[in-house]
Amino acid sequence: MDAMTPKLTVDYKSPPHKVIAFLRSGRDKLRSKYAALRVELRRAENQVCAVTNSREMWEQRARLAEAALAEFKKVSSLRRHRNVA
């Protein structure tokens, strides 16, 4: 071989079983980390959905209460005008 050709074989100093164990532990840590993040994300999405549904329910109840109050005011003002006349 001449000086311009790269060396194709590399002599590693670490034994393969240690490198493999290191890479596996790193992979397992990443998997557990992102599994926990997926659980947290799912929990947050469910919370957002529950809050949205609750807000819609309360808005509907408020609209119904406002309509009932407006009807009550209308009826009471009509009764007041009848009693006055």
mmCIF file of N, CA and C in Angstrom:
data_model
loop_
_atom_site.group_PDB
_atom_site.id
_atom_site.type_symbol
_atom_site.label_atom_id
_atom_site.label_comp_id
_atom_site.label_asym_id
_atom_site.label_seq_id
_atom_site.Cartn_x
_atom_site.Cartn_y
_atom_site.Cartn_z
ATOM 1 N N MET A 1 0.821 -1.194 0.000
ATOM 2 C CA MET A 1 0.000 0.000 0.000
ATOM 3 C C MET A 1 0.861 1.252 0.000
ATOM 4 N N ASP A 2 0.357 2.241 -0.692
ATOM 5 C CA ASP A 2 1.126 3.485 -0.664
ATOM 6 C C ASP A 2 0.530 4.416 0.402
ATOM 7 N N ALA A 3 1.114 5.548 0.617
ATOM 8 C CA ALA A 3 0.735 6.466 1.691
ATOM 9 C C ALA A 3 -0.612 7.126 1.443
ATOM 10 N N MET A 4 -1.110 7.200 0.218
ATOM 11 C CA MET A 4 -2.357 7.880 -0.116
ATOM 12 C C MET A 4 -3.594 7.008 0.124
ATOM 13 N N THR A 5 -3.452 5.710 0.200
ATOM 14 C CA THR A 5 -4.580 4.808 0.362
ATOM 15 C C THR A 5 -4.925 4.691 1.844
ATOM 16 N N PRO A 6 -6.224 4.880 2.188
ATOM 17 C CA PRO A 6 -6.590 4.778 3.604
ATOM 18 C C PRO A 6 -6.521 3.332 4.082
ATOM 19 N N LYS A 7 -6.282 3.195 5.351
ATOM 20 C CA LYS A 7 -6.205 1.878 5.965
ATOM 21 C C LYS A 7 -7.624 1.335 6.156
ATOM 22 N N LEU A 8 -7.913 0.157 5.670
ATOM 23 C CA LEU A 8 -9.258 -0.395 5.689
ATOM 24 C C LEU A 8 -9.592 -1.102 6.995
ATOM 25 N N THR A 9 -8.639 -1.629 7.676
ATOM 26 C CA THR A 9 -8.904 -2.302 8.941
ATOM 27 C C THR A 9 -8.513 -1.374 10.078
ATOM 28 N N VAL A 10 -9.335 -1.400 11.125
ATOM 29 C CA VAL A 10 -9.074 -0.565 12.289
ATOM 30 C C VAL A 10 -8.870 -1.492 13.477
ATOM 31 N N ASP A 11 -7.873 -1.244 14.217
ATOM 32 C CA ASP A 11 -7.610 -2.041 15.413
ATOM 33 C C ASP A 11 -8.227 -1.325 16.613
ATOM 34 N N TYR A 12 -9.344 -1.873 17.112
ATOM 35 C CA TYR A 12 -10.002 -1.283 18.270
ATOM 36 C C TYR A 12 -9.354 -1.811 19.527
ATOM 37 N N LYS A 13 -9.304 -0.957 20.547
ATOM 38 C CA LYS A 13 -8.680 -1.366 21.795
ATOM 39 C C LYS A 13 -9.683 -1.944 22.780
ATOM 40 N N SER A 14 -10.937 -1.530 22.676
ATOM 41 C CA SER A 14 -11.964 -2.036 23.594
ATOM 42 C C SER A 14 -12.451 -3.396 23.120
ATOM 43 N N PRO A 15 -12.694 -4.304 24.057
ATOM 44 C CA PRO A 15 -13.226 -5.610 23.667
ATOM 45 C C PRO A 15 -14.675 -5.453 23.189
ATOM 46 N N PRO A 16 -15.073 -6.216 22.188
ATOM 47 C CA PRO A 16 -16.422 -6.077 21.616
ATOM 48 C C PRO A 16 -17.545 -6.252 22.635
ATOM 49 N N HIS A 17 -17.377 -7.152 23.605
ATOM 50 C CA HIS A 17 -18.461 -7.363 24.563
ATOM 51 C C HIS A 17 -18.725 -6.117 25.405
ATOM 52 N N LYS A 18 -17.690 -5.320 25.682
ATOM 53 C CA LYS A 18 -17.881 -4.083 26.448
ATOM 54 C C LYS A 18 -18.545 -3.015 25.589
ATOM 55 N N VAL A 19 -18.167 -2.913 24.341
ATOM 56 C CA VAL A 19 -18.770 -1.932 23.436
ATOM 57 C C VAL A 19 -20.245 -2.270 23.231
ATOM 58 N N ILE A 20 -20.511 -3.552 23.028
ATOM 59 C CA ILE A 20 -21.899 -3.988 22.818
ATOM 60 C C ILE A 20 -22.735 -3.697 24.062
ATOM 61 N N ALA A 21 -22.202 -3.990 25.229
ATOM 62 C CA ALA A 21 -22.936 -3.721 26.473
ATOM 63 C C ALA A 21 -23.189 -2.225 26.632
ATOM 64 N N PHE A 22 -22.211 -1.394 26.308
ATOM 65 C CA PHE A 22 -22.357 0.062 26.409
ATOM 66 C C PHE A 22 -23.444 0.556 25.462
ATOM 67 N N LEU A 23 -23.417 0.086 24.228
ATOM 68 C CA LEU A 23 -24.414 0.516 23.251
ATOM 69 C C LEU A 23 -25.816 0.033 23.631
ATOM 70 N N ARG A 24 -25.911 -1.183 24.135
ATOM 71 C CA ARG A 24 -27.225 -1.702 24.556
ATOM 72 C C ARG A 24 -27.784 -0.902 25.726
ATOM 73 N N SER A 25 -26.935 -0.579 26.693
ATOM 74 C CA SER A 25 -27.431 0.184 27.843
ATOM 75 C C SER A 25 -27.885 1.576 27.401
ATOM 76 N N GLY A 26 -27.154 2.184 26.481
ATOM 77 C CA GLY A 26 -27.567 3.477 25.958
ATOM 78 C C GLY A 26 -28.894 3.387 25.230
ATOM 79 N N ARG A 27 -29.053 2.356 24.422
ATOM 80 C CA ARG A 27 -30.315 2.150 23.700
ATOM 81 C C ARG A 27 -31.460 1.935 24.676
ATOM 82 N N ASP A 28 -31.236 1.108 25.697
ATOM 83 C CA ASP A 28 -32.287 0.835 26.669
ATOM 84 C C ASP A 28 -32.673 2.091 27.449
ATOM 85 N N LYS A 29 -31.689 2.920 27.786
ATOM 86 C CA LYS A 29 -31.990 4.175 28.487
ATOM 87 C C LYS A 29 -32.815 5.104 27.609
ATOM 88 N N LEU A 30 -32.459 5.199 26.339
ATOM 89 C CA LEU A 30 -33.231 6.039 25.418
ATOM 90 C C LEU A 30 -34.657 5.526 25.271
ATOM 91 N N ARG A 31 -34.806 4.224 25.142
ATOM 92 C CA ARG A 31 -36.146 3.644 24.995
ATOM 93 C C ARG A 31 -37.003 3.934 26.219
ATOM 94 N N SER A 32 -36.444 3.754 27.408
ATOM 95 C CA SER A 32 -37.228 3.999 28.620
ATOM 96 C C SER A 32 -37.534 5.487 28.778
ATOM 97 N N LYS A 33 -36.583 6.333 28.409
ATOM 98 C CA LYS A 33 -36.803 7.780 28.502
ATOM 99 C C LYS A 33 -37.953 8.203 27.591
ATOM 100 N N TYR A 34 -37.923 7.763 26.353
ATOM 101 C CA TYR A 34 -38.953 8.189 25.410
ATOM 102 C C TYR A 34 -40.276 7.472 25.639
ATOM 103 N N ALA A 35 -40.254 6.294 26.239
ATOM 104 C CA ALA A 35 -41.513 5.648 26.622
ATOM 105 C C ALA A 35 -42.187 6.467 27.721
ATOM 106 N N ALA A 36 -41.394 6.942 28.678
ATOM 107 C CA ALA A 36 -41.948 7.792 29.743
ATOM 108 C C ALA A 36 -42.467 9.105 29.165
ATOM 109 N N LEU A 37 -41.764 9.663 28.193
ATOM 110 C CA LEU A 37 -42.228 10.900 27.562
ATOM 111 C C LEU A 37 -43.528 10.675 26.793
ATOM 112 N N ARG A 38 -43.657 9.525 26.145
ATOM 113 C CA ARG A 38 -44.906 9.223 25.435
ATOM 114 C C ARG A 38 -46.080 9.117 26.408
ATOM 115 N N VAL A 39 -45.834 8.493 27.564
ATOM 116 C CA VAL A 39 -46.879 8.389 28.584
ATOM 117 C C VAL A 39 -47.268 9.781 29.072
ATOM 118 N N GLU A 40 -46.273 10.622 29.319
ATOM 119 C CA GLU A 40 -46.539 11.991 29.778
ATOM 120 C C GLU A 40 -47.305 12.788 28.714
ATOM 121 N N LEU A 41 -46.920 12.614 27.457
ATOM 122 C CA LEU A 41 -47.611 13.300 26.368
ATOM 123 C C LEU A 41 -49.058 12.844 26.268
ATOM 124 N N ARG A 42 -49.285 11.552 26.358
ATOM 125 C CA ARG A 42 -50.641 11.012 26.298
ATOM 126 C C ARG A 42 -51.490 11.547 27.452
ATOM 127 N N ARG A 43 -50.890 11.621 28.633
ATOM 128 C CA ARG A 43 -51.588 12.143 29.810
ATOM 129 C C ARG A 43 -51.943 13.618 29.602
ATOM 130 N N ALA A 44 -51.014 14.390 29.053
ATOM 131 C CA ALA A 44 -51.265 15.811 28.799
ATOM 132 C C ALA A 44 -52.342 15.997 27.734
ATOM 133 N N GLU A 45 -52.310 15.177 26.689
ATOM 134 C CA GLU A 45 -53.343 15.268 25.652
ATOM 135 C C GLU A 45 -54.714 14.942 26.220
ATOM 136 N N ASN A 46 -54.792 13.931 27.078
ATOM 137 C CA ASN A 46 -56.068 13.588 27.714
ATOM 138 C C ASN A 46 -56.552 14.725 28.603
ATOM 139 N N GLN A 47 -55.633 15.370 29.311
ATOM 140 C CA GLN A 47 -55.995 16.486 30.182
ATOM 141 C C GLN A 47 -56.534 17.644 29.359
ATOM 142 N N VAL A 48 -55.896 17.932 28.230
ATOM 143 C CA VAL A 48 -56.358 19.010 27.352
ATOM 144 C C VAL A 48 -57.751 18.694 26.837
ATOM 145 N N CYS A 49 -57.982 17.459 26.453
ATOM 146 C CA CYS A 49 -59.294 17.044 25.959
ATOM 147 C C CYS A 49 -60.351 17.195 27.054
ATOM 148 N N ALA A 50 -60.030 16.779 28.259
ATOM 149 C CA ALA A 50 -60.980 16.879 29.371
ATOM 150 C C ALA A 50 -61.294 18.333 29.699
ATOM 151 N N VAL A 51 -60.275 19.187 29.702
ATOM 152 C CA VAL A 51 -60.490 20.601 29.996
ATOM 153 C C VAL A 51 -61.329 21.249 28.899
ATOM 154 N N THR A 52 -61.063 20.899 27.653
ATOM 155 C CA THR A 52 -61.830 21.449 26.533
ATOM 156 C C THR A 52 -63.293 21.040 26.643
ATOM 157 N N ASN A 53 -63.539 19.766 26.924
ATOM 158 C CA ASN A 53 -64.918 19.295 27.075
ATOM 159 C C ASN A 53 -65.614 19.983 28.245
ATOM 160 N N SER A 54 -64.901 20.131 29.349
ATOM 161 C CA SER A 54 -65.472 20.787 30.516
ATOM 162 C C SER A 54 -65.811 22.241 30.208
ATOM 163 N N ARG A 55 -64.899 22.926 29.531
ATOM 164 C CA ARG A 55 -65.134 24.324 29.177
ATOM 165 C C ARG A 55 -66.356 24.456 28.271
ATOM 166 N N GLU A 56 -66.479 23.564 27.285
ATOM 167 C CA GLU A 56 -67.639 23.601 26.397
ATOM 168 C C GLU A 56 -68.935 23.359 27.169
ATOM 169 N N MET A 57 -68.894 22.414 28.124
ATOM 170 C CA MET A 57 -70.075 22.129 28.923
ATOM 171 C C MET A 57 -70.479 23.356 29.748
ATOM 172 N N TRP A 58 -69.493 24.003 30.383
ATOM 173 C CA TRP A 58 -69.803 25.167 31.205
ATOM 174 C C TRP A 58 -70.275 26.346 30.359
ATOM 175 N N GLU A 59 -69.712 26.494 29.167
ATOM 176 C CA GLU A 59 -70.182 27.562 28.283
ATOM 177 C C GLU A 59 -71.632 27.316 27.889
ATOM 178 N N GLN A 60 -71.976 26.076 27.599
ATOM 179 C CA GLN A 60 -73.362 25.743 27.235
ATOM 180 C C GLN A 60 -74.293 25.998 28.416
ATOM 181 N N ARG A 61 -73.877 25.600 29.612
ATOM 182 C CA ARG A 61 -74.701 25.845 30.800
ATOM 183 C C ARG A 61 -74.883 27.337 31.040
ATOM 184 N N ALA A 62 -73.824 28.117 30.811
ATOM 185 C CA ALA A 62 -73.917 29.562 30.997
ATOM 186 C C ALA A 62 -74.878 30.168 29.974
ATOM 187 N N ARG A 63 -74.806 29.716 28.722
ATOM 188 C CA ARG A 63 -75.729 30.234 27.699
ATOM 189 C C ARG A 63 -77.181 29.907 28.055
ATOM 190 N N LEU A 64 -77.419 28.673 28.517
ATOM 191 C CA LEU A 64 -78.773 28.286 28.917
ATOM 192 C C LEU A 64 -79.256 29.110 30.107
ATOM 193 N N ALA A 65 -78.379 29.343 31.063
ATOM 194 C CA ALA A 65 -78.744 30.146 32.237
ATOM 195 C C ALA A 65 -79.037 31.587 31.831
ATOM 196 N N GLU A 66 -78.227 32.140 30.915
ATOM 197 C CA GLU A 66 -78.478 33.506 30.442
ATOM 198 C C GLU A 66 -79.805 33.585 29.702
ATOM 199 N N ALA A 67 -80.121 32.569 28.905
ATOM 200 C CA ALA A 67 -81.394 32.550 28.179
ATOM 201 C C ALA A 67 -82.555 32.442 29.165
ATOM 202 N N ALA A 68 -82.405 31.617 30.184
ATOM 203 C CA ALA A 68 -83.464 31.477 31.184
ATOM 204 C C ALA A 68 -83.637 32.778 31.958
ATOM 205 N N LEU A 69 -82.538 33.434 32.280
ATOM 206 C CA LEU A 69 -82.611 34.713 32.983
ATOM 207 C C LEU A 69 -83.278 35.770 32.122
ATOM 208 N N ALA A 70 -82.940 35.811 30.860
ATOM 209 C CA ALA A 70 -83.558 36.778 29.951
ATOM 210 C C ALA A 70 -85.053 36.511 29.841
ATOM 211 N N GLU A 71 -85.447 35.251 29.765
ATOM 212 C CA GLU A 71 -86.865 34.903 29.703
ATOM 213 C C GLU A 71 -87.572 35.300 30.989
ATOM 214 N N PHE A 72 -86.899 35.052 32.110
ATOM 215 C CA PHE A 72 -87.486 35.414 33.402
ATOM 216 C C PHE A 72 -87.671 36.928 33.501
ATOM 217 N N LYS A 73 -86.678 37.689 33.084
ATOM 218 C CA LYS A 73 -86.785 39.156 33.119
ATOM 219 C C LYS A 73 -87.913 39.626 32.209
ATOM 220 N N LYS A 74 -88.035 39.011 31.052
ATOM 221 C CA LYS A 74 -89.080 39.384 30.104
ATOM 222 C C LYS A 74 -90.461 39.132 30.709
ATOM 223 N N VAL A 75 -90.638 37.942 31.304
ATOM 224 C CA VAL A 75 -91.925 37.584 31.913
ATOM 225 C C VAL A 75 -92.215 38.482 33.110
ATOM 226 N N SER A 76 -91.219 38.743 33.936
ATOM 227 C CA SER A 76 -91.450 39.573 35.120
ATOM 228 C C SER A 76 -91.755 41.015 34.728
ATOM 229 N N SER A 77 -91.117 41.523 33.667
ATOM 230 C CA SER A 77 -91.426 42.894 33.242
ATOM 231 C C SER A 77 -92.838 42.960 32.656
ATOM 232 N N LEU A 78 -93.285 41.920 31.962
ATOM 233 C CA LEU A 78 -94.651 41.877 31.444
ATOM 234 C C LEU A 78 -95.654 41.842 32.593
ATOM 235 N N ARG A 79 -95.365 41.087 33.627
ATOM 236 C CA ARG A 79 -96.253 41.003 34.788
ATOM 237 C C ARG A 79 -96.310 42.348 35.505
ATOM 238 N N ARG A 80 -95.167 43.008 35.608
ATOM 239 C CA ARG A 80 -95.113 44.295 36.266
ATOM 240 C C ARG A 80 -95.965 45.313 35.506
ATOM 241 N N HIS A 81 -95.879 45.286 34.173
ATOM 242 C CA HIS A 81 -96.646 46.224 33.355
ATOM 243 C C HIS A 81 -98.145 45.928 33.447
ATOM 244 N N ARG A 82 -98.524 44.674 33.598
ATOM 245 C CA ARG A 82 -99.941 44.326 33.739
ATOM 246 C C ARG A 82 -100.486 44.820 35.076
ATOM 247 N N ASN A 83 -99.668 44.657 36.115
ATOM 248 C CA ASN A 83 -100.102 45.079 37.452
ATOM 249 C C ASN A 83 -100.219 46.603 37.545
ATOM 250 N N VAL A 84 -99.388 47.312 36.833
ATOM 251 C CA VAL A 84 -99.393 48.771 36.858
ATOM 252 C C VAL A 84 -100.614 49.289 36.117
ATOM 253 N N ALA A 85 -100.950 48.676 35.014
ATOM 254 C CA ALA A 85 -102.033 49.168 34.180
ATOM 255 C C ALA A 85 -103.371 48.877 34.712
#
